[in-house]
Amino acid sequence: MRAAVLERFGEPLVVREVVEPRPGGGEVLVEVLATCVLPYAAEVFSGQRRYPLEPPVVPGLGGVGRVLAAGPDATRLSTGDLVWCDATVRSRDDARTPDITLQGWSSRGEGGLRLSRHFHDGSFTERMVVPTENVAPLHEGVDPVGFSAVGVYLVPYGGLLAAGLKAGETLLVSGATGNFGSAAVATGLAMGAGAVVAAGRNRAVLQDLRERFGPRVRTVVLGGDAEADTAALRAAAGPVDVVLDLLPPAADAAVVRAAAMAVREYGRVVLMGGVGMLGGDDLALPYPWLMRNSVTVRGQWMYPRDAVTGVVALVRSGLLDLDHEQVTTFGLDRADEAVAHAAANGGPFTRTVLTPCRARDGDIGPAPAPASDTDPGRRVTAR
């Protein structure tokens, strides 16, 4: 079978024949139909992000596929089932504090690194092995290409679960103009937030979010003055119940602080971004303010296992509408082009998708007919 391999950091992906994996106990062999290429993939593959990924490796963060073979511990999966493959793999020998690896992408600590050496290769391939518990059945009406964007929505969904977001509450998204942040706006609305305060510096993107989702979205253009920004965020929609930060590593910790301090008394702040990962100032919050206002601050990396079924339910119900997605697809032979395209096109609801088993030898087939200029529905472009 063929796969796109990262031989060394800083080198292009090499599409070549690799040994087909064989599933063991507790594993499923899946044919990969579609996998989303994240905008910062080029930073991971160059080594800029300093992820504990060990080349040579087939990268890629999960996606949509079909079951080719399942082990005897799979009681409901059948060959041919359409499934979501979740990249968040947890060790099985410690239910309370499991080690975690993101298959084909990253890991946490020494235990996560050890786990990654078994579940090493990701989804930039024709076939991959996934832990049985990481395979979630989908109904046959699902479009694999469009649904592959679910991996982006799962991240903020995990943060909002950690925050205990309740219907009717006000959510503030710090970093709302980015790829994950804009998904957080849509996810918060789907979960019943009464209002979502979208904060960022890109005025045009903020206006687009307001036009897409209507008056429940309140936008705040940040000016860089911490006190003024905090005041503007507090004034945008009254008391803020939950703050979710999704800012990337290059962002200033002062921006996170301004958003966090907009939360009300007894409010919750969840940190999911990358601030400080590549150096720079750590987040500093005043001890007296935290204590006297009974504010809860917690970090959250990824999401619990049952988050997948939760997001799938939101999509099936229509509460989370994937028709906002504008998708460009690439065949496996053009994996490196897909990475470059994702880096140059990382705006809100703009996805780059690799289709390993739909584009063998460049045969992509006809792209779906584009929507009209006045139709906000999903557009798919094949490359």
Coordinates of C-alpha atoms in Angstrom, one line a residue:
M1 CA 0.0 0.0 0.0
R2 CA 1.0 3.6 -0.4
A3 CA 1.5 6.3 2.3
A4 CA 2.9 9.8 2.6
V5 CA 6.0 9.5 4.9
L6 CA 7.8 12.1 6.8
E7 CA 11.4 10.7 6.6
R8 CA 13.0 13.6 8.5
F9 CA 11.9 17.0 10.0
G10 CA 12.3 19.7 7.4
E11 CA 12.0 17.5 4.4
P12 CA 9.1 17.1 2.0
L13 CA 6.7 14.2 2.5
V14 CA 7.6 11.1 0.4
V15 CA 4.7 9.1 -1.1
R16 CA 5.9 5.5 -1.4
E17 CA 5.0 1.9 -0.8
V18 CA 5.1 0.9 2.8
V19 CA 4.3 -2.4 4.6
E20 CA 0.6 -2.8 5.2
P21 CA -0.2 -2.9 8.9
R22 CA -1.8 -6.0 10.5
P23 CA -4.3 -5.5 13.3
G24 CA -3.7 -7.2 16.5
G25 CA -6.0 -7.8 19.4
G26 CA -8.0 -4.6 20.3
E27 CA -7.3 -3.1 16.9
V28 CA -9.1 -2.4 13.6
L29 CA -7.8 -2.1 10.1
V30 CA -9.4 0.8 8.2
E31 CA -9.3 2.0 4.6
V32 CA -8.7 5.8 4.8
L33 CA -11.2 7.8 2.7
A34 CA -10.6 11.4 3.9
T35 CA -8.4 13.1 6.5
C36 CA -8.2 16.8 7.3
V37 CA -4.8 18.5 6.8
L38 CA -4.5 21.1 9.6
P39 CA -3.2 24.6 8.7
Y40 CA -0.1 24.2 11.0
A41 CA 0.9 20.8 9.6
A42 CA 3.9 22.4 7.9
E43 CA 5.1 23.7 11.2
V44 CA 4.9 20.2 12.7
F45 CA 6.7 18.6 9.8
S46 CA 9.4 21.2 9.7
G47 CA 10.1 20.7 13.4
Q48 CA 9.1 24.3 14.3
R49 CA 6.5 23.1 16.7
R50 CA 8.9 20.7 18.5
Y51 CA 6.3 18.0 18.7
P52 CA 7.7 14.6 20.1
L53 CA 7.0 12.9 16.7
E54 CA 9.6 10.4 15.7
P55 CA 10.4 10.1 12.0
P56 CA 10.2 8.1 9.8
V57 CA 6.4 8.3 10.4
V58 CA 3.2 8.5 8.4
P59 CA 1.6 11.6 9.8
G60 CA -2.1 12.6 9.9
L61 CA -4.8 13.1 12.6
G62 CA -7.6 10.5 12.1
G63 CA -10.4 10.9 9.6
V64 CA -13.2 8.9 7.9
G65 CA -12.7 5.4 6.6
R66 CA -14.2 1.9 6.1
V67 CA -13.5 -1.1 8.3
L68 CA -11.5 -3.8 6.5
A69 CA -11.0 -6.0 9.5
A70 CA -11.9 -6.0 13.2
G71 CA -10.6 -8.1 16.1
P72 CA -12.7 -10.5 18.1
D73 CA -13.2 -7.8 20.9
A74 CA -15.3 -5.7 18.4
T75 CA -18.9 -6.7 19.0
R76 CA -20.7 -4.2 16.8
L77 CA -18.3 -3.3 14.0
S78 CA -18.5 -5.1 10.7
T79 CA -16.4 -5.2 7.6
G80 CA -17.5 -2.3 5.3
D81 CA -18.8 -0.1 8.0
L82 CA -18.2 3.6 7.5
V83 CA -16.4 5.0 10.6
W84 CA -14.7 7.9 12.2
C85 CA -11.2 7.2 13.4
D86 CA -10.2 9.2 16.4
A87 CA -6.5 10.1 16.7
T88 CA -6.6 10.5 20.5
V89 CA -5.2 7.2 21.8
R90 CA -5.2 6.4 25.5
S91 CA -3.2 3.8 27.3
R92 CA -5.3 0.9 28.6
D93 CA -3.4 0.1 31.8
D94 CA -4.4 3.2 33.9
A95 CA -8.1 4.2 33.6
R96 CA -7.6 7.2 36.0
T97 CA -4.6 8.9 34.4
P98 CA -4.0 7.3 31.0
D99 CA -1.1 8.3 28.9
I100 CA -2.1 9.9 25.6
T101 CA -0.7 10.0 22.1
L102 CA -2.2 11.7 19.1
Q103 CA -1.6 8.9 16.5
G104 CA 0.7 10.2 13.8
W105 CA 1.0 13.6 15.4
S106 CA 2.2 14.2 19.0
S107 CA 2.2 12.8 22.5
R108 CA 2.3 13.8 26.2
G109 CA 5.2 12.8 28.4
E110 CA 7.4 9.6 28.3
G111 CA 4.4 7.3 28.6
G112 CA 2.7 9.0 25.6
L113 CA 5.9 8.7 23.6
R114 CA 6.1 4.9 24.4
L115 CA 2.4 4.5 23.3
S116 CA 3.2 6.4 20.1
R117 CA 5.8 3.9 19.1
H118 CA 3.1 1.3 18.8
F119 CA 0.3 3.4 17.4
H120 CA 2.9 5.3 15.4
D121 CA 1.5 6.0 11.9
G122 CA -1.4 8.3 11.2
S123 CA -3.9 8.8 8.4
F124 CA -1.9 10.0 5.4
T125 CA -2.1 6.5 4.0
E126 CA -4.4 4.1 2.2
R127 CA -4.9 1.9 5.3
M128 CA -4.2 2.3 8.9
V129 CA -4.6 0.4 12.2
V130 CA -6.7 2.1 14.9
P131 CA -7.5 1.0 18.5
T132 CA -11.0 -0.6 18.5
E133 CA -12.3 2.0 21.0
N134 CA -11.2 4.8 18.7
V135 CA -13.5 3.7 15.9
A136 CA -17.0 5.3 15.9
P137 CA -19.6 4.1 13.4
L138 CA -21.2 6.6 11.0
H139 CA -24.4 6.3 9.0
E140 CA -24.1 5.7 5.3
G141 CA -25.4 9.1 4.3
V142 CA -22.2 10.8 5.6
D143 CA -20.0 12.5 3.0
P144 CA -16.5 11.4 4.1
V145 CA -14.8 14.6 2.7
G146 CA -17.1 17.0 4.5
F147 CA -17.2 15.0 7.7
S148 CA -13.5 14.9 8.0
A149 CA -13.7 18.5 9.3
V150 CA -15.2 17.0 12.5
G151 CA -11.7 16.6 13.9
V152 CA -11.4 20.4 14.1
Y153 CA -14.7 20.7 16.0
L154 CA -13.8 18.0 18.5
V155 CA -11.1 20.1 20.1
P156 CA -13.3 23.0 21.2
Y157 CA -16.1 20.6 22.0
G158 CA -13.7 18.9 24.5
G159 CA -13.0 22.3 26.0
L160 CA -16.6 23.2 26.4
L161 CA -17.4 19.9 28.0
A162 CA -14.6 20.6 30.5
A163 CA -16.1 24.0 31.2
G164 CA -19.5 22.4 31.7
L165 CA -21.1 24.9 29.3
K166 CA -24.9 25.1 29.9
A167 CA -27.6 26.1 27.5
G168 CA -28.2 29.8 27.8
E169 CA -24.8 30.7 29.1
T170 CA -22.5 33.3 27.6
L171 CA -19.3 31.9 26.1
L172 CA -16.2 34.0 25.2
V173 CA -13.9 32.5 22.6
S174 CA -10.3 33.9 22.8
G175 CA -8.8 33.4 19.3
A176 CA -12.1 33.2 17.5
T177 CA -10.7 34.2 14.2
G178 CA -8.5 31.1 13.8
N179 CA -9.2 27.6 12.5
F180 CA -10.1 26.1 15.9
G181 CA -11.5 29.3 17.4
S182 CA -14.1 29.8 14.6
A183 CA -15.1 26.2 15.1
A184 CA -15.5 26.9 18.8
V185 CA -18.0 29.7 18.0
A186 CA -20.1 27.3 15.9
T187 CA -19.8 24.5 18.5
G188 CA -20.8 26.8 21.4
L189 CA -23.9 27.9 19.5
A190 CA -24.7 24.3 18.7
M191 CA -24.5 23.4 22.4
G192 CA -27.0 26.1 23.3
A193 CA -24.9 29.1 24.3
G194 CA -27.2 32.1 24.7
A195 CA -24.4 34.3 23.3
V196 CA -20.9 33.9 22.1
V197 CA -18.4 36.7 22.4
A198 CA -15.9 36.3 19.5
A199 CA -12.7 38.0 20.2
G200 CA -9.8 38.7 17.9
R201 CA -7.9 41.3 15.8
N202 CA -9.2 40.4 12.4
R203 CA -12.1 42.7 11.9
A204 CA -13.2 41.1 8.6
V205 CA -13.3 37.6 10.0
L206 CA -15.2 38.7 13.1
Q207 CA -17.8 40.4 10.8
D208 CA -18.1 37.2 8.8
L209 CA -18.8 35.2 12.0
R210 CA -21.5 37.6 12.9
E211 CA -23.1 37.4 9.4
R212 CA -22.9 33.6 9.4
F213 CA -24.4 33.0 12.8
G214 CA -26.6 36.0 13.6
P215 CA -27.1 38.2 16.7
R216 CA -26.1 35.5 19.2
V217 CA -22.5 36.2 18.2
R218 CA -21.1 39.4 19.7
T219 CA -17.8 40.5 18.2
V220 CA -15.0 42.4 19.9
V221 CA -12.0 43.7 18.0
L222 CA -9.0 43.6 20.3
G223 CA -6.8 46.7 20.3
G224 CA -3.8 45.5 22.4
D225 CA -4.5 47.5 25.6
A226 CA -5.2 44.8 28.2
E227 CA -7.4 46.8 30.5
A228 CA -9.4 48.3 27.6
D229 CA -9.8 44.9 25.9
T230 CA -11.0 43.3 29.1
A231 CA -13.6 46.1 29.6
A232 CA -14.8 45.7 26.0
L233 CA -15.2 41.9 26.4
R234 CA -17.2 42.3 29.6
A235 CA -19.4 44.9 27.9
A236 CA -20.1 42.9 24.8
A237 CA -22.7 40.5 26.2
G238 CA -23.0 41.1 30.0
P239 CA -21.6 38.6 32.4
V240 CA -19.3 36.0 30.8
D241 CA -19.9 32.5 32.2
V242 CA -17.1 30.6 30.3
V243 CA -13.9 31.6 28.6
L244 CA -12.3 29.2 26.1
D245 CA -8.8 30.1 24.9
L246 CA -7.6 28.6 21.6
L247 CA -4.8 31.0 20.7
P248 CA -1.7 29.5 18.9
P249 CA 1.9 29.4 20.2
A250 CA 2.8 32.7 18.6
A251 CA 0.1 34.7 20.5
D252 CA 0.9 37.0 23.4
A253 CA 0.0 35.7 26.9
A254 CA -1.4 39.2 27.6
V255 CA -4.2 38.5 25.1
V256 CA -5.2 35.3 27.0
R257 CA -5.1 37.3 30.3
A258 CA -7.4 40.0 29.0
A259 CA -9.9 37.4 28.0
A260 CA -9.6 35.3 31.1
M261 CA -10.2 38.3 33.4
A262 CA -13.5 39.1 31.6
V263 CA -15.1 36.1 33.2
R264 CA -17.7 36.7 35.9
E265 CA -17.5 35.7 39.6
Y266 CA -17.7 31.9 39.8
G267 CA -17.0 31.7 36.1
R268 CA -14.8 29.1 34.3
V269 CA -11.7 29.5 32.2
V270 CA -10.5 26.7 30.0
L271 CA -7.0 26.8 28.3
M272 CA -6.6 24.8 25.1
G273 CA -4.2 26.9 23.0
G274 CA -0.5 26.8 22.6
V275 CA 0.6 30.0 24.3
G276 CA 4.1 29.6 25.9
M277 CA 4.8 26.3 24.2
L278 CA 7.6 27.8 22.1
G279 CA 8.9 30.3 24.6
G280 CA 7.6 33.7 25.6
D281 CA 5.8 34.8 28.8
D282 CA 3.7 32.4 30.8
L283 CA 0.1 33.3 31.7
A284 CA 0.0 35.3 34.9
L285 CA -3.3 35.7 36.7
P286 CA -3.7 37.6 40.0
Y287 CA -4.0 35.3 43.0
P288 CA -6.4 37.6 44.9
W289 CA -8.7 38.0 41.8
L290 CA -8.9 34.2 41.4
M291 CA -9.5 33.5 45.0
R292 CA -12.0 36.3 45.9
N293 CA -14.0 35.7 42.7
S294 CA -14.0 31.9 43.0
V295 CA -12.9 31.6 39.4
T296 CA -12.0 28.1 38.1
V297 CA -9.1 27.9 35.6
R298 CA -8.2 24.5 34.1
G299 CA -6.2 23.2 31.1
Q300 CA -7.7 20.7 28.7
W301 CA -5.7 18.7 26.1
M302 CA -8.0 17.2 23.5
Y303 CA -11.3 15.6 24.7
P304 CA -12.8 12.6 26.4
R305 CA -13.6 9.5 24.4
D306 CA -17.4 10.0 24.4
A307 CA -16.9 13.5 22.8
V308 CA -16.9 11.8 19.4
T309 CA -20.4 10.5 19.7
G310 CA -21.5 13.9 21.1
V311 CA -20.2 15.8 18.1
V312 CA -21.6 13.2 15.7
A313 CA -25.0 13.7 17.4
L314 CA -24.7 17.5 17.0
V315 CA -24.0 17.1 13.3
R316 CA -26.8 14.5 12.7
S317 CA -29.3 16.7 14.4
G318 CA -28.4 19.7 12.3
L319 CA -27.3 21.8 15.4
L320 CA -23.8 21.8 14.1
D321 CA -24.0 22.6 10.4
L322 CA -21.0 21.4 8.3
D323 CA -22.4 23.3 5.2
H324 CA -20.3 26.2 6.3
E325 CA -17.2 24.3 5.2
Q326 CA -15.3 25.2 2.1
V327 CA -13.2 22.1 1.2
T328 CA -10.3 21.6 -1.2
T329 CA -9.3 17.9 -1.8
F330 CA -6.0 16.4 -2.8
G331 CA -5.1 12.9 -3.7
L332 CA -2.4 11.1 -1.8
D333 CA 0.2 11.7 -4.6
R334 CA -0.1 15.4 -3.8
A335 CA 0.2 15.2 0.0
D336 CA 3.0 17.8 0.1
E337 CA 0.9 20.2 -2.0
A338 CA -2.0 19.7 0.4
V339 CA 0.2 20.6 3.4
A340 CA 1.3 23.9 1.6
H341 CA -2.3 24.6 0.6
A342 CA -3.5 24.2 4.2
A343 CA -0.8 26.6 5.4
A344 CA -1.9 29.2 2.9
N345 CA -5.6 28.7 3.4
G346 CA -6.1 28.3 7.2
G347 CA -9.0 30.7 7.7
P348 CA -12.3 29.9 9.4
F349 CA -14.3 27.0 7.9
T350 CA -11.6 26.5 5.2
R351 CA -10.4 22.9 5.0
T352 CA -7.8 21.0 3.1
V353 CA -8.6 17.3 2.9
L354 CA -6.5 14.4 1.7
T355 CA -8.4 11.5 0.0
P356 CA -5.9 8.6 0.0
C357 CA -8.3 6.0 -1.4
R358 CA -10.2 8.2 -3.8
A359 CA -7.3 9.5 -5.8
R360 CA -5.1 6.6 -6.8
D361 CA -2.7 7.6 -9.6
G362 CA -4.3 11.0 -9.8
D363 CA -7.8 9.8 -10.7
I364 CA -9.8 12.2 -8.6
G365 CA -13.0 12.0 -10.5
P366 CA -15.5 14.9 -10.9
A367 CA -15.8 17.3 -8.0
P368 CA -19.3 18.0 -6.8
A369 CA -21.1 20.8 -8.5
P370 CA -20.2 24.1 -6.7
A371 CA -22.9 26.0 -4.9
S372 CA -24.1 29.3 -6.4
D373 CA -22.5 32.6 -5.3
T374 CA -25.4 33.3 -3.1
D375 CA -25.6 29.9 -1.5
P376 CA -23.5 29.7 1.8
G377 CA -23.5 25.9 1.6
R378 CA -20.3 23.8 1.5
R379 CA -18.1 24.0 -1.6
V380 CA -15.8 21.2 -2.6
T381 CA -12.9 21.7 -5.0
A382 CA -10.8 18.8 -6.2
R383 CA -7.1 19.4 -6.9

